[in-house]
Amino acid sequence: MFRLSHGPIDAGACRARLNDPRAGGCVVFEGVVRDENEGRAVLRLEYEGYESVAVKEGEAVLREALEKFLVMRAECVHRVGTLEIGDMAVWVGVSAAHRGAAFDACRYIIDAIKHRLPIWKKEHYAEGDSGWVNCQTPASTGARKHSGEKR
Amino acid sequence: MFRLSHGPIDAGACRARLNDPRAGGCVVFEGVVRDENEGRAVLRLEYEGYESVAVKEGEAVLREALEKFLVMRAECVHRVGTLEIGDMAVWVGVSAAHRGAAFDACRYIIDAIKHRLPIWKKEHYAEGDSGWVNCQTPASTGARKHSGEKR
Amino acid sequence: MSAGRRVRVQYFAVLREEAGRSEEALSTSANTMGELYEELRGRYGFGLTRERLKVVVNEEFDEWSRPVREGDTIVFIPPVAGG
Amino acid sequence: MSAGRRVRVQYFAVLREEAGRSEEALSTSANTMGELYEELRGRYGFGLTRERLKVVVNEEFDEWSRPVREGDTIVFIPPVAGG
């Protein structure tokens, strides 16, 4: 199941949804807010989502993972709103009989979540300015260059 | 840090040791006891370790991961003793600035842990017999064939 | 020329800030989603060119060539950055 | 022939069960680790052949050709199955 969360993500509750007596392994990815991006010191982030479509697309990603890989359960929660350094922005978990499929499915999900869901991230920098990640234009950037995300 | 645990693994405490303000992602693998292996119903497992050498080799694996991949922290706890279905046998966690390295390092560690550490697993089957995984011989197996591990 | 079609447009992230609103109802003579974006870009001065966006119509990703129809709910999707 | 060398051998998992003990001190005339394993295999009827084992001497993985030395602590490592 895919969910958007307006408050802190409860990783323990997420993890419990992966339990299955046939499962031999779980792989979990947690994305957390870093204190820098592209060399600039970051104070906090705002995530904004087009929620109805983000949920629909997130559910589609999880369904695809369950079809492509030999896994039992797949769960994802993405947070929206204002986040501080160290806060968890996204939690992805997969359980499977064997670990290879769990690793592959977890990575498939987080890659797709990052590239396909209508969710945006505004970084607030230590120098006082802010910017929407991946959305810089010549006009918005001015002299300083900090566009593009390498993740 | 690598540890052997004679009691239940505290996943929350393990996870807390991965925190780092520069970390953008954590990947965690949890191995849990399944209710079957090689088509045979399993009731419980016993893990036995040659503890001093298992710890030394586990530490070496974590050091290798920190050298090979761009990751910040790597932790592993392996349980020994009697485990029931659903119990966690091993916990591996890695934090990194970027997720690709975290996935790669986590997988490297669990693969190496499984193949290199002097830890053995005895399966107790629903049919009443038991066997050391990967250690079957023509004499020990008799008519029934259940050797080899495919994980 | 036919009368304008009435549609609802929602704005997110950088487009929301540039438009100064989260959504609006408007009447347009644009024939396609592509034409509608150019119309709104002219009005609000959006920095992002169309090649960097996607378009969602009635909660489904769609083509820039899709005709604008009465009652459509339209969202232009800036480059995403989830996770 | 020289007097036997005194060593300590620890047994784990299937070898522990087959030997009926976790460790023992013994005196051996075996020259190498390989010879020592064959001697003990003869004594306890270990099912595993040497090709499927590794050997640890004084807490370090070592070669089958390593000479047996007075005071060594030796562990024969059956196929592992951690994780």
CSV table of C-alpha atoms in Angstrom, one decimal:
chain,number,residue,atom,x,y,z
A,1,MET,CA,0.0,0.0,0.0
A,2,PHE,CA,1.2,3.5,-0.8
A,3,ARG,CA,0.4,6.4,1.5
A,4,LEU,CA,1.2,10.1,1.9
A,5,SER,CA,1.8,11.3,5.4
A,6,HIS,CA,1.5,14.8,6.7
A,7,GLY,CA,3.2,14.0,9.9
A,8,PRO,CA,6.3,11.9,10.9
A,9,ILE,CA,6.5,8.4,9.4
A,10,ASP,CA,6.1,5.6,11.8
A,11,ALA,CA,8.8,3.2,10.6
A,12,GLY,CA,7.9,0.5,13.1
A,13,ALA,CA,4.3,0.4,11.9
A,14,CYS,CA,5.4,0.3,8.3
A,15,ARG,CA,7.8,-2.6,9.0
A,16,ALA,CA,5.1,-4.6,10.7
A,17,ARG,CA,3.0,-4.6,7.5
A,18,LEU,CA,5.8,-6.6,5.8
A,19,ASN,CA,5.5,-9.6,8.1
A,20,ASP,CA,4.7,-12.9,6.4
A,21,PRO,CA,5.6,-16.5,7.7
A,22,ARG,CA,6.9,-17.3,4.2
A,23,ALA,CA,9.2,-14.3,4.1
A,24,GLY,CA,12.9,-14.9,4.6
A,25,GLY,CA,14.0,-11.4,4.2
A,26,CYS,CA,13.0,-7.7,4.3
A,27,VAL,CA,14.8,-4.9,2.6
A,28,VAL,CA,13.9,-1.3,3.7
A,29,PHE,CA,15.0,2.0,2.2
A,30,GLU,CA,14.6,5.2,4.3
A,31,GLY,CA,15.3,8.5,2.7
A,32,VAL,CA,16.3,11.2,5.2
A,33,VAL,CA,16.8,14.9,4.8
A,34,ARG,CA,20.5,15.7,4.4
A,35,ASP,CA,22.3,18.9,5.6
A,36,GLU,CA,23.6,19.7,2.1
A,37,ASN,CA,22.7,19.2,-1.5
A,38,GLU,CA,24.9,20.1,-4.5
A,39,GLY,CA,27.4,21.6,-2.2
A,40,ARG,CA,24.9,24.0,-0.5
A,41,ALA,CA,24.1,23.9,3.2
A,42,VAL,CA,20.4,23.0,3.6
A,43,LEU,CA,18.4,24.1,6.7
A,44,ARG,CA,15.1,22.4,5.9
A,45,LEU,CA,12.8,21.1,3.1
A,46,GLU,CA,9.3,21.5,2.0
A,47,TYR,CA,7.7,18.6,0.1
A,48,GLU,CA,4.5,19.4,-1.8
A,49,GLY,CA,2.4,16.7,-3.6
A,50,TYR,CA,-0.4,16.6,-6.1
A,51,GLU,CA,-1.9,14.1,-3.7
A,52,SER,CA,-4.6,12.2,-5.6
A,53,VAL,CA,-2.3,11.5,-8.5
A,54,ALA,CA,0.8,10.9,-6.3
A,55,VAL,CA,-1.2,8.2,-4.4
A,56,LYS,CA,-2.5,6.7,-7.7
A,57,GLU,CA,1.0,6.6,-9.2
A,58,GLY,CA,2.5,5.3,-6.0
A,59,GLU,CA,0.0,2.4,-5.9
A,60,ALA,CA,0.9,1.6,-9.6
A,61,VAL,CA,4.6,1.5,-8.7
A,62,LEU,CA,4.0,-1.0,-5.9
A,63,ARG,CA,1.8,-3.2,-8.1
A,64,GLU,CA,4.5,-3.2,-10.8
A,65,ALA,CA,7.1,-4.3,-8.2
A,66,LEU,CA,4.8,-7.2,-7.1
A,67,GLU,CA,4.4,-8.3,-10.7
A,68,LYS,CA,8.0,-8.0,-11.8
A,69,PHE,CA,9.8,-9.5,-8.8
A,70,LEU,CA,9.2,-12.6,-6.6
A,71,VAL,CA,8.2,-10.7,-3.5
A,72,MET,CA,5.4,-11.0,-1.0
A,73,ARG,CA,4.7,-7.5,0.2
A,74,ALA,CA,5.6,-4.0,-0.8
A,75,GLU,CA,4.9,-0.8,1.2
A,76,CYS,CA,5.7,2.8,0.8
A,77,VAL,CA,5.0,6.0,2.7
A,78,HIS,CA,6.1,9.4,1.5
A,79,ARG,CA,5.9,12.5,3.7
A,80,VAL,CA,4.8,15.9,2.7
A,81,GLY,CA,5.1,19.3,4.5
A,82,THR,CA,8.0,20.9,6.2
A,83,LEU,CA,10.9,18.6,7.2
A,84,GLU,CA,14.1,19.2,9.2
A,85,ILE,CA,17.5,17.7,8.8
A,86,GLY,CA,17.4,14.0,9.7
A,87,ASP,CA,13.6,13.7,9.2
A,88,MET,CA,12.5,10.7,7.2
A,89,ALA,CA,11.0,11.8,3.9
A,90,VAL,CA,10.2,8.4,2.4
A,91,TRP,CA,10.0,4.8,3.7
A,92,VAL,CA,10.0,1.8,1.3
A,93,GLY,CA,9.9,-1.8,2.4
A,94,VAL,CA,9.7,-5.2,0.7
A,95,SER,CA,9.5,-8.7,2.0
A,96,ALA,CA,10.3,-11.8,0.0
A,97,ALA,CA,11.2,-15.5,0.3
A,98,HIS,CA,14.8,-14.8,-0.9
A,99,ARG,CA,16.8,-11.6,-0.5
A,100,GLY,CA,17.8,-10.9,-4.1
A,101,ALA,CA,14.3,-10.2,-5.2
A,102,ALA,CA,13.7,-8.0,-2.1
A,103,PHE,CA,16.8,-5.9,-2.9
A,104,ASP,CA,15.8,-5.5,-6.6
A,105,ALA,CA,12.2,-4.7,-5.8
A,106,CYS,CA,13.0,-2.1,-3.1
A,107,ARG,CA,15.4,-0.3,-5.5
A,108,TYR,CA,12.9,-0.4,-8.3
A,109,ILE,CA,10.3,1.2,-6.1
A,110,ILE,CA,12.4,4.0,-4.7
A,111,ASP,CA,13.8,4.8,-8.2
A,112,ALA,CA,10.2,5.0,-9.7
A,113,ILE,CA,8.9,6.9,-6.7
A,114,LYS,CA,11.5,9.6,-7.2
A,115,HIS,CA,11.0,9.9,-11.0
A,116,ARG,CA,7.3,9.4,-11.5
A,117,LEU,CA,5.3,10.8,-8.6
A,118,PRO,CA,4.1,14.4,-8.7
A,119,ILE,CA,5.9,15.4,-5.5
A,120,TRP,CA,8.2,18.5,-5.4
A,121,LYS,CA,10.9,19.6,-3.0
A,122,LYS,CA,11.8,23.1,-2.0
A,123,GLU,CA,15.2,23.5,-0.3
A,124,HIS,CA,15.8,26.3,2.2
A,125,TYR,CA,19.5,27.2,2.3
A,126,ALA,CA,21.7,28.4,5.1
A,127,GLU,CA,22.4,31.5,3.0
A,128,GLY,CA,18.7,32.5,3.3
A,129,ASP,CA,17.4,31.8,-0.2
A,130,SER,CA,15.4,28.8,-1.4
A,131,GLY,CA,14.7,26.8,-4.5
A,132,TRP,CA,12.6,24.1,-6.0
A,133,VAL,CA,14.9,21.2,-6.8
A,134,ASN,CA,15.2,20.4,-10.5
A,135,CYS,CA,13.1,23.4,-11.5
A,136,GLN,CA,15.7,26.1,-11.9
A,137,THR,CA,15.5,28.3,-14.9
A,138,PRO,CA,18.0,31.0,-16.2
A,139,ALA,CA,15.7,33.6,-14.6
A,140,SER,CA,15.4,31.9,-11.2
A,141,THR,CA,19.0,30.9,-10.9
A,142,GLY,CA,20.7,34.3,-11.4
A,143,ALA,CA,24.4,34.2,-10.9
A,144,ARG,CA,24.4,31.2,-8.6
A,145,LYS,CA,24.2,27.7,-10.2
A,146,HIS,CA,22.6,25.0,-8.2
A,147,SER,CA,20.3,23.1,-10.5
A,148,GLY,CA,20.0,19.4,-11.2
A,149,GLU,CA,20.0,16.5,-8.8
A,150,LYS,CA,22.6,13.8,-9.1
A,151,ARG,CA,21.0,11.2,-6.8
B,1,MET,CA,30.3,-2.6,14.2
B,2,PHE,CA,29.5,-6.3,14.0
B,3,ARG,CA,28.0,-8.1,16.9
B,4,LEU,CA,26.6,-11.6,17.8
B,5,SER,CA,23.5,-11.6,19.9
B,6,HIS,CA,22.3,-14.4,22.1
B,7,GLY,CA,18.8,-12.8,22.5
B,8,PRO,CA,16.4,-11.0,20.2
B,9,ILE,CA,17.9,-8.3,17.9
B,10,ASP,CA,16.8,-4.8,18.8
B,11,ALA,CA,16.3,-3.4,15.3
B,12,GLY,CA,15.5,0.1,16.5
B,13,ALA,CA,18.7,0.4,18.4
B,14,CYS,CA,20.6,-0.9,15.4
B,15,ARG,CA,18.9,1.6,13.1
B,16,ALA,CA,19.8,4.5,15.5
B,17,ARG,CA,23.5,3.8,15.0
B,18,LEU,CA,23.2,4.6,11.3
B,19,ASN,CA,22.1,8.3,11.9
B,20,ASP,CA,24.4,10.9,10.4
B,21,PRO,CA,23.5,14.4,9.3
B,22,ARG,CA,25.2,13.9,6.0
B,23,ALA,CA,23.2,10.7,5.3
B,24,GLY,CA,20.5,10.9,2.6
B,25,GLY,CA,19.4,7.3,2.8
B,26,CYS,CA,19.6,4.1,4.8
B,27,VAL,CA,19.2,0.6,3.4
B,28,VAL,CA,18.4,-2.2,5.9
B,29,PHE,CA,18.2,-5.9,5.3
B,30,GLU,CA,16.5,-8.2,7.9
B,31,GLY,CA,16.8,-11.9,7.6
B,32,VAL,CA,13.9,-13.8,9.3
B,33,VAL,CA,13.2,-17.4,9.9
B,34,ARG,CA,10.9,-18.8,7.2
B,35,ASP,CA,8.4,-21.6,7.8
B,36,GLU,CA,9.9,-23.8,5.0
B,37,ASN,CA,13.2,-24.5,3.3
B,38,GLU,CA,13.8,-26.5,0.1
B,39,GLY,CA,10.2,-27.6,0.3
B,40,ARG,CA,10.3,-28.9,3.8
B,41,ALA,CA,8.2,-27.4,6.7
B,42,VAL,CA,10.5,-25.9,9.3
B,43,LEU,CA,9.5,-25.5,13.0
B,44,ARG,CA,12.5,-23.7,14.4
B,45,LEU,CA,16.2,-23.2,13.8
B,46,GLU,CA,19.4,-23.3,15.9
B,47,TYR,CA,22.3,-21.1,15.0
B,48,GLU,CA,25.7,-21.9,16.3
B,49,GLY,CA,28.7,-19.7,15.8
B,50,TYR,CA,32.5,-20.0,16.3
B,51,GLU,CA,32.1,-16.7,18.0
B,52,SER,CA,35.6,-15.1,18.2
B,53,VAL,CA,36.3,-15.8,14.5
B,54,ALA,CA,32.7,-14.9,13.4
B,55,VAL,CA,33.1,-11.5,15.1
B,56,LYS,CA,36.5,-11.0,13.6
B,57,GLU,CA,35.3,-11.9,10.1
B,58,GLY,CA,32.1,-9.9,10.5
B,59,GLU,CA,34.2,-6.8,11.4
B,60,ALA,CA,36.4,-7.4,8.3
B,61,VAL,CA,33.3,-7.6,6.1
B,62,LEU,CA,32.0,-4.2,7.4
B,63,ARG,CA,35.5,-2.6,6.9
B,64,GLU,CA,35.6,-3.9,3.3
B,65,ALA,CA,32.1,-2.4,2.6
B,66,LEU,CA,33.2,1.0,4.0
B,67,GLU,CA,36.3,0.9,1.8
B,68,LYS,CA,34.5,-0.3,-1.4
B,69,PHE,CA,31.4,1.9,-1.4
B,70,LEU,CA,30.8,5.6,-0.7
B,71,VAL,CA,28.9,4.9,2.5
B,72,MET,CA,29.0,6.5,6.0
B,73,ARG,CA,28.1,3.8,8.4
B,74,ALA,CA,27.6,0.0,8.3
B,75,GLU,CA,26.3,-2.2,11.1
B,76,CYS,CA,25.4,-5.8,11.5
B,77,VAL,CA,24.1,-8.0,14.2
B,78,HIS,CA,23.7,-11.8,13.8
B,79,ARG,CA,21.7,-13.8,16.3
B,80,VAL,CA,22.8,-17.2,17.6
B,81,GLY,CA,20.8,-19.8,19.6
B,82,THR,CA,17.3,-21.2,19.1
B,83,LEU,CA,15.0,-19.1,16.8
B,84,GLU,CA,11.3,-19.5,16.0
B,85,ILE,CA,9.5,-18.8,12.7
B,86,GLY,CA,9.4,-15.0,12.1
B,87,ASP,CA,12.4,-14.3,14.5
B,88,MET,CA,15.1,-12.1,13.1
B,89,ALA,CA,18.3,-13.9,12.5
B,90,VAL,CA,20.4,-11.1,11.0
B,91,TRP,CA,20.2,-7.3,10.7
B,92,VAL,CA,22.3,-5.3,8.3
B,93,GLY,CA,22.1,-1.6,7.9
B,94,VAL,CA,24.1,1.0,5.8
B,95,SER,CA,23.7,4.8,5.6
B,96,ALA,CA,25.1,6.9,2.7
B,97,ALA,CA,24.8,10.3,1.1
B,98,HIS,CA,23.2,8.6,-2.0
B,99,ARG,CA,21.0,5.5,-2.2
B,100,GLY,CA,22.8,3.5,-4.8
B,101,ALA,CA,25.9,3.0,-2.7
B,102,ALA,CA,23.8,2.1,0.3
B,103,PHE,CA,21.9,-0.6,-1.6
B,104,ASP,CA,25.2,-2.0,-3.1
B,105,ALA,CA,27.0,-2.0,0.3
B,106,CYS,CA,24.1,-3.6,2.2
B,107,ARG,CA,23.9,-6.4,-0.4
B,108,TYR,CA,27.7,-6.9,-0.3
B,109,ILE,CA,27.6,-7.3,3.5
B,110,ILE,CA,24.7,-9.8,3.7
B,111,ASP,CA,26.2,-11.9,0.9
B,112,ALA,CA,29.6,-12.0,2.6
B,113,ILE,CA,28.1,-12.6,6.0
B,114,LYS,CA,26.3,-15.7,4.7
B,115,HIS,CA,29.3,-17.1,2.9
B,116,ARG,CA,32.2,-16.3,5.1
B,117,LEU,CA,31.3,-16.3,8.7
B,118,PRO,CA,31.7,-19.5,10.7
B,119,ILE,CA,28.0,-19.7,11.7
B,120,TRP,CA,25.9,-22.8,11.2
B,121,LYS,CA,22.2,-23.5,11.1
B,122,LYS,CA,20.3,-26.6,12.2
B,123,GLU,CA,16.8,-26.9,10.9
B,124,HIS,CA,14.1,-28.8,12.9
B,125,TYR,CA,11.5,-30.1,10.5
B,126,ALA,CA,7.8,-30.6,11.1
B,127,GLU,CA,8.3,-34.3,10.4
B,128,GLY,CA,10.5,-34.6,13.5
B,129,ASP,CA,14.0,-34.9,12.0
B,130,SER,CA,16.6,-32.2,11.8
B,131,GLY,CA,19.7,-31.3,9.8
B,132,TRP,CA,22.6,-28.9,9.5
B,133,VAL,CA,22.0,-26.8,6.4
B,134,ASN,CA,24.6,-27.4,3.6
B,135,CYS,CA,26.3,-30.2,5.6
B,136,GLN,CA,24.4,-33.2,4.4
B,137,THR,CA,26.4,-36.3,3.4
B,138,PRO,CA,25.2,-39.5,1.7
B,139,ALA,CA,25.2,-41.2,5.2
B,140,SER,CA,23.3,-38.4,7.0
B,141,THR,CA,20.7,-37.9,4.2
B,142,GLY,CA,19.5,-41.5,3.7
B,143,ALA,CA,16.6,-41.7,1.3
B,144,ARG,CA,15.5,-38.1,1.8
B,145,LYS,CA,17.3,-35.4,-0.2
B,146,HIS,CA,17.3,-31.9,1.3
B,147,SER,CA,20.8,-30.5,1.0
B,148,GLY,CA,22.0,-27.2,-0.5
B,149,GLU,CA,20.7,-23.8,0.1
B,150,LYS,CA,19.4,-21.7,-2.8
B,151,ARG,CA,19.2,-18.3,-1.2
C,1,MET,CA,-14.3,31.1,-33.3
C,2,SER,CA,-16.3,29.2,-30.7
C,3,ALA,CA,-17.0,30.4,-27.2
C,4,GLY,CA,-14.3,29.7,-24.6
C,5,ARG,CA,-14.3,26.3,-22.8
C,6,ARG,CA,-14.5,26.5,-19.0
C,7,VAL,CA,-11.8,24.5,-17.2
C,8,ARG,CA,-10.2,24.2,-13.8
C,9,VAL,CA,-6.4,24.5,-13.5
C,10,GLN,CA,-4.5,23.6,-10.3
C,11,TYR,CA,-1.0,24.8,-9.7
C,12,PHE,CA,1.8,23.2,-7.6
C,13,ALA,CA,5.2,24.0,-6.4
C,14,VAL,CA,7.1,26.6,-8.6
C,15,LEU,CA,4.1,27.1,-10.8
C,16,ARG,CA,1.8,27.8,-7.8
C,17,GLU,CA,4.3,30.4,-6.6
C,18,GLU,CA,4.6,32.1,-10.0
C,19,ALA,CA,0.9,32.1,-10.6
C,20,GLY,CA,0.2,33.3,-7.1
C,21,ARG,CA,-2.6,30.8,-6.7
C,22,SER,CA,-3.3,27.1,-6.1
C,23,GLU,CA,-6.1,26.8,-8.6
C,24,GLU,CA,-8.5,28.8,-10.7
C,25,ALA,CA,-11.5,28.4,-13.0
C,26,LEU,CA,-11.0,30.0,-16.4
C,27,SER,CA,-12.4,30.2,-19.8
C,28,THR,CA,-10.0,29.5,-22.7
C,29,SER,CA,-10.0,29.4,-26.4
C,30,ALA,CA,-6.9,27.2,-26.5
C,31,ASN,CA,-7.5,24.0,-28.5
C,32,THR,CA,-4.9,21.8,-26.9
C,33,MET,CA,-3.1,21.4,-23.6
C,34,GLY,CA,0.0,22.7,-25.2
C,35,GLU,CA,-1.8,25.9,-26.3
C,36,LEU,CA,-3.3,26.3,-22.9
C,37,TYR,CA,0.1,26.2,-21.2
C,38,GLU,CA,1.5,28.8,-23.6
C,39,GLU,CA,-1.5,31.0,-22.8
C,40,LEU,CA,-1.0,30.7,-19.1
C,41,ARG,CA,2.8,31.1,-19.4
C,42,GLY,CA,2.2,34.4,-21.2
C,43,ARG,CA,-0.1,35.5,-18.4
C,44,TYR,CA,2.0,34.5,-15.4
C,45,GLY,CA,5.5,34.5,-16.8
C,46,PHE,CA,6.3,30.9,-15.9
C,47,GLY,CA,10.0,30.2,-16.2
C,48,LEU,CA,9.7,26.6,-17.2
C,49,THR,CA,9.3,25.7,-20.9
C,50,ARG,CA,6.8,23.1,-21.9
C,51,GLU,CA,9.5,20.5,-22.7
C,52,ARG,CA,10.3,20.3,-19.0
C,53,LEU,CA,6.7,19.7,-17.9
C,54,LYS,CA,4.1,16.9,-18.2
C,55,VAL,CA,0.4,17.4,-18.1
C,56,VAL,CA,-2.3,15.6,-16.1
C,57,VAL,CA,-6.0,15.9,-17.2
C,58,ASN,CA,-8.7,14.6,-14.9
C,59,GLU,CA,-6.1,12.8,-12.8
C,60,GLU,CA,-4.5,10.9,-15.7
C,61,PHE,CA,-1.2,11.8,-17.4
C,62,ASP,CA,-2.0,12.9,-20.9
C,63,GLU,CA,-0.6,14.3,-24.2
C,64,TRP,CA,0.1,17.9,-24.9
C,65,SER,CA,-2.0,17.5,-28.1
C,66,ARG,CA,-5.0,16.5,-26.1
C,67,PRO,CA,-8.0,18.8,-26.9
C,68,VAL,CA,-9.2,21.1,-24.2
C,69,ARG,CA,-12.8,20.1,-23.3
C,70,GLU,CA,-15.4,21.8,-21.2
C,71,GLY,CA,-15.1,20.8,-17.5
C,72,ASP,CA,-11.5,19.5,-17.7
C,73,THR,CA,-9.3,19.6,-14.5
C,74,ILE,CA,-5.8,20.3,-15.7
C,75,VAL,CA,-2.5,20.2,-13.8
C,76,PHE,CA,0.9,21.1,-15.3
C,77,ILE,CA,3.6,19.0,-13.7
C,78,PRO,CA,7.0,20.6,-13.1
C,79,PRO,CA,10.1,18.4,-12.9
C,80,VAL,CA,9.5,16.2,-9.8
C,81,ALA,CA,11.8,15.6,-6.9
C,82,GLY,CA,10.2,13.1,-4.5
C,83,GLY,CA,12.1,10.8,-2.2
D,1,MET,CA,59.2,-40.6,14.8
D,2,SER,CA,59.0,-37.6,17.2
D,3,ALA,CA,56.8,-37.4,20.2
D,4,GLY,CA,53.2,-36.2,19.5
D,5,ARG,CA,52.4,-32.5,19.5
D,6,ARG,CA,49.8,-31.4,22.0
D,7,VAL,CA,47.0,-29.3,20.5
D,8,ARG,CA,43.5,-28.2,21.3
D,9,VAL,CA,40.7,-28.9,18.8
D,10,GLN,CA,37.3,-27.3,19.0
D,11,TYR,CA,34.2,-28.8,17.3
D,12,PHE,CA,31.2,-27.0,16.0
D,13,ALA,CA,27.8,-27.9,14.5
D,14,VAL,CA,27.7,-31.3,12.8
D,15,LEU,CA,31.3,-32.1,13.8
D,16,ARG,CA,30.5,-31.3,17.4
D,17,GLU,CA,27.6,-33.7,17.3
D,18,GLU,CA,29.6,-36.4,15.5
D,19,ALA,CA,32.6,-36.1,17.9
D,20,GLY,CA,30.3,-36.0,20.9
D,21,ARG,CA,32.3,-33.1,22.4
D,22,SER,CA,32.9,-29.3,22.0
D,23,GLU,CA,36.6,-29.5,22.4
D,24,GLU,CA,39.5,-31.7,23.5
D,25,ALA,CA,43.2,-31.6,24.1
D,26,LEU,CA,45.0,-34.2,22.3
D,27,SER,CA,48.5,-35.4,21.3
D,28,THR,CA,49.0,-36.1,17.6
D,29,SER,CA,51.7,-37.3,15.3
D,30,ALA,CA,50.0,-35.7,12.3
D,31,ASN,CA,52.3,-33.3,10.4
D,32,THR,CA,49.8,-31.1,8.7
D,33,MET,CA,46.2,-29.9,9.4
D,34,GLY,CA,45.1,-32.2,6.6
D,35,GLU,CA,46.6,-35.2,8.2
D,36,LEU,CA,45.1,-34.2,11.6
D,37,TYR,CA,41.6,-34.0,10.0
D,38,GLU,CA,42.0,-37.5,8.5
D,39,GLU,CA,43.2,-38.9,11.8
D,40,LEU,CA,40.1,-37.4,13.6
D,41,ARG,CA,37.8,-38.4,10.8
D,42,GLY,CA,39.0,-42.0,11.3
D,43,ARG,CA,38.4,-41.7,15.0
D,44,TYR,CA,34.9,-40.1,15.0
D,45,GLY,CA,33.6,-41.1,11.6
D,46,PHE,CA,33.0,-37.6,10.4
D,47,GLY,CA,30.7,-37.6,7.3
D,48,LEU,CA,32.2,-34.5,5.6
D,49,THR,CA,35.2,-34.9,3.4
D,50,ARG,CA,38.1,-32.5,3.7
D,51,GLU,CA,37.2,-30.7,0.4
D,52,ARG,CA,34.1,-29.3,2.0
D,53,LEU,CA,35.8,-27.9,5.1
D,54,LYS,CA,38.1,-25.0,5.9
D,55,VAL,CA,40.5,-24.9,8.8
D,56,VAL,CA,41.2,-22.2,11.3
D,57,VAL,CA,44.4,-22.2,13.4
D,58,ASN,CA,44.7,-19.9,16.3
D,59,GLU,CA,41.7,-17.9,15.1
D,60,GLU,CA,43.0,-17.3,11.6
D,61,PHE,CA,41.9,-19.2,8.4
D,62,ASP,CA,44.9,-21.2,7.3
D,63,GLU,CA,46.0,-23.9,4.7
D,64,TRP,CA,45.6,-27.7,5.0
D,65,SER,CA,49.3,-27.9,4.4
D,66,ARG,CA,50.1,-25.9,7.5
D,67,PRO,CA,52.3,-27.8,10.0
D,68,VAL,CA,50.8,-28.9,13.3
D,69,ARG,CA,52.7,-27.1,16.0
D,70,GLU,CA,52.7,-27.6,19.8
D,71,GLY,CA,50.0,-25.5,21.4
D,72,ASP,CA,47.9,-24.8,18.3
D,73,THR,CA,44.2,-24.3,18.7
D,74,ILE,CA,42.5,-25.8,15.7
D,75,VAL,CA,38.9,-25.6,14.4
D,76,PHE,CA,37.6,-27.5,11.3
D,77,ILE,CA,34.9,-25.4,9.6
D,78,PRO,CA,32.0,-27.2,8.1
D,79,PRO,CA,30.0,-25.5,5.3
D,80,VAL,CA,28.6,-22.4,6.8
D,81,ALA,CA,25.0,-21.2,6.7
D,82,GLY,CA,24.7,-17.9,8.4
D,83,GLY,CA,22.1,-15.2,7.7
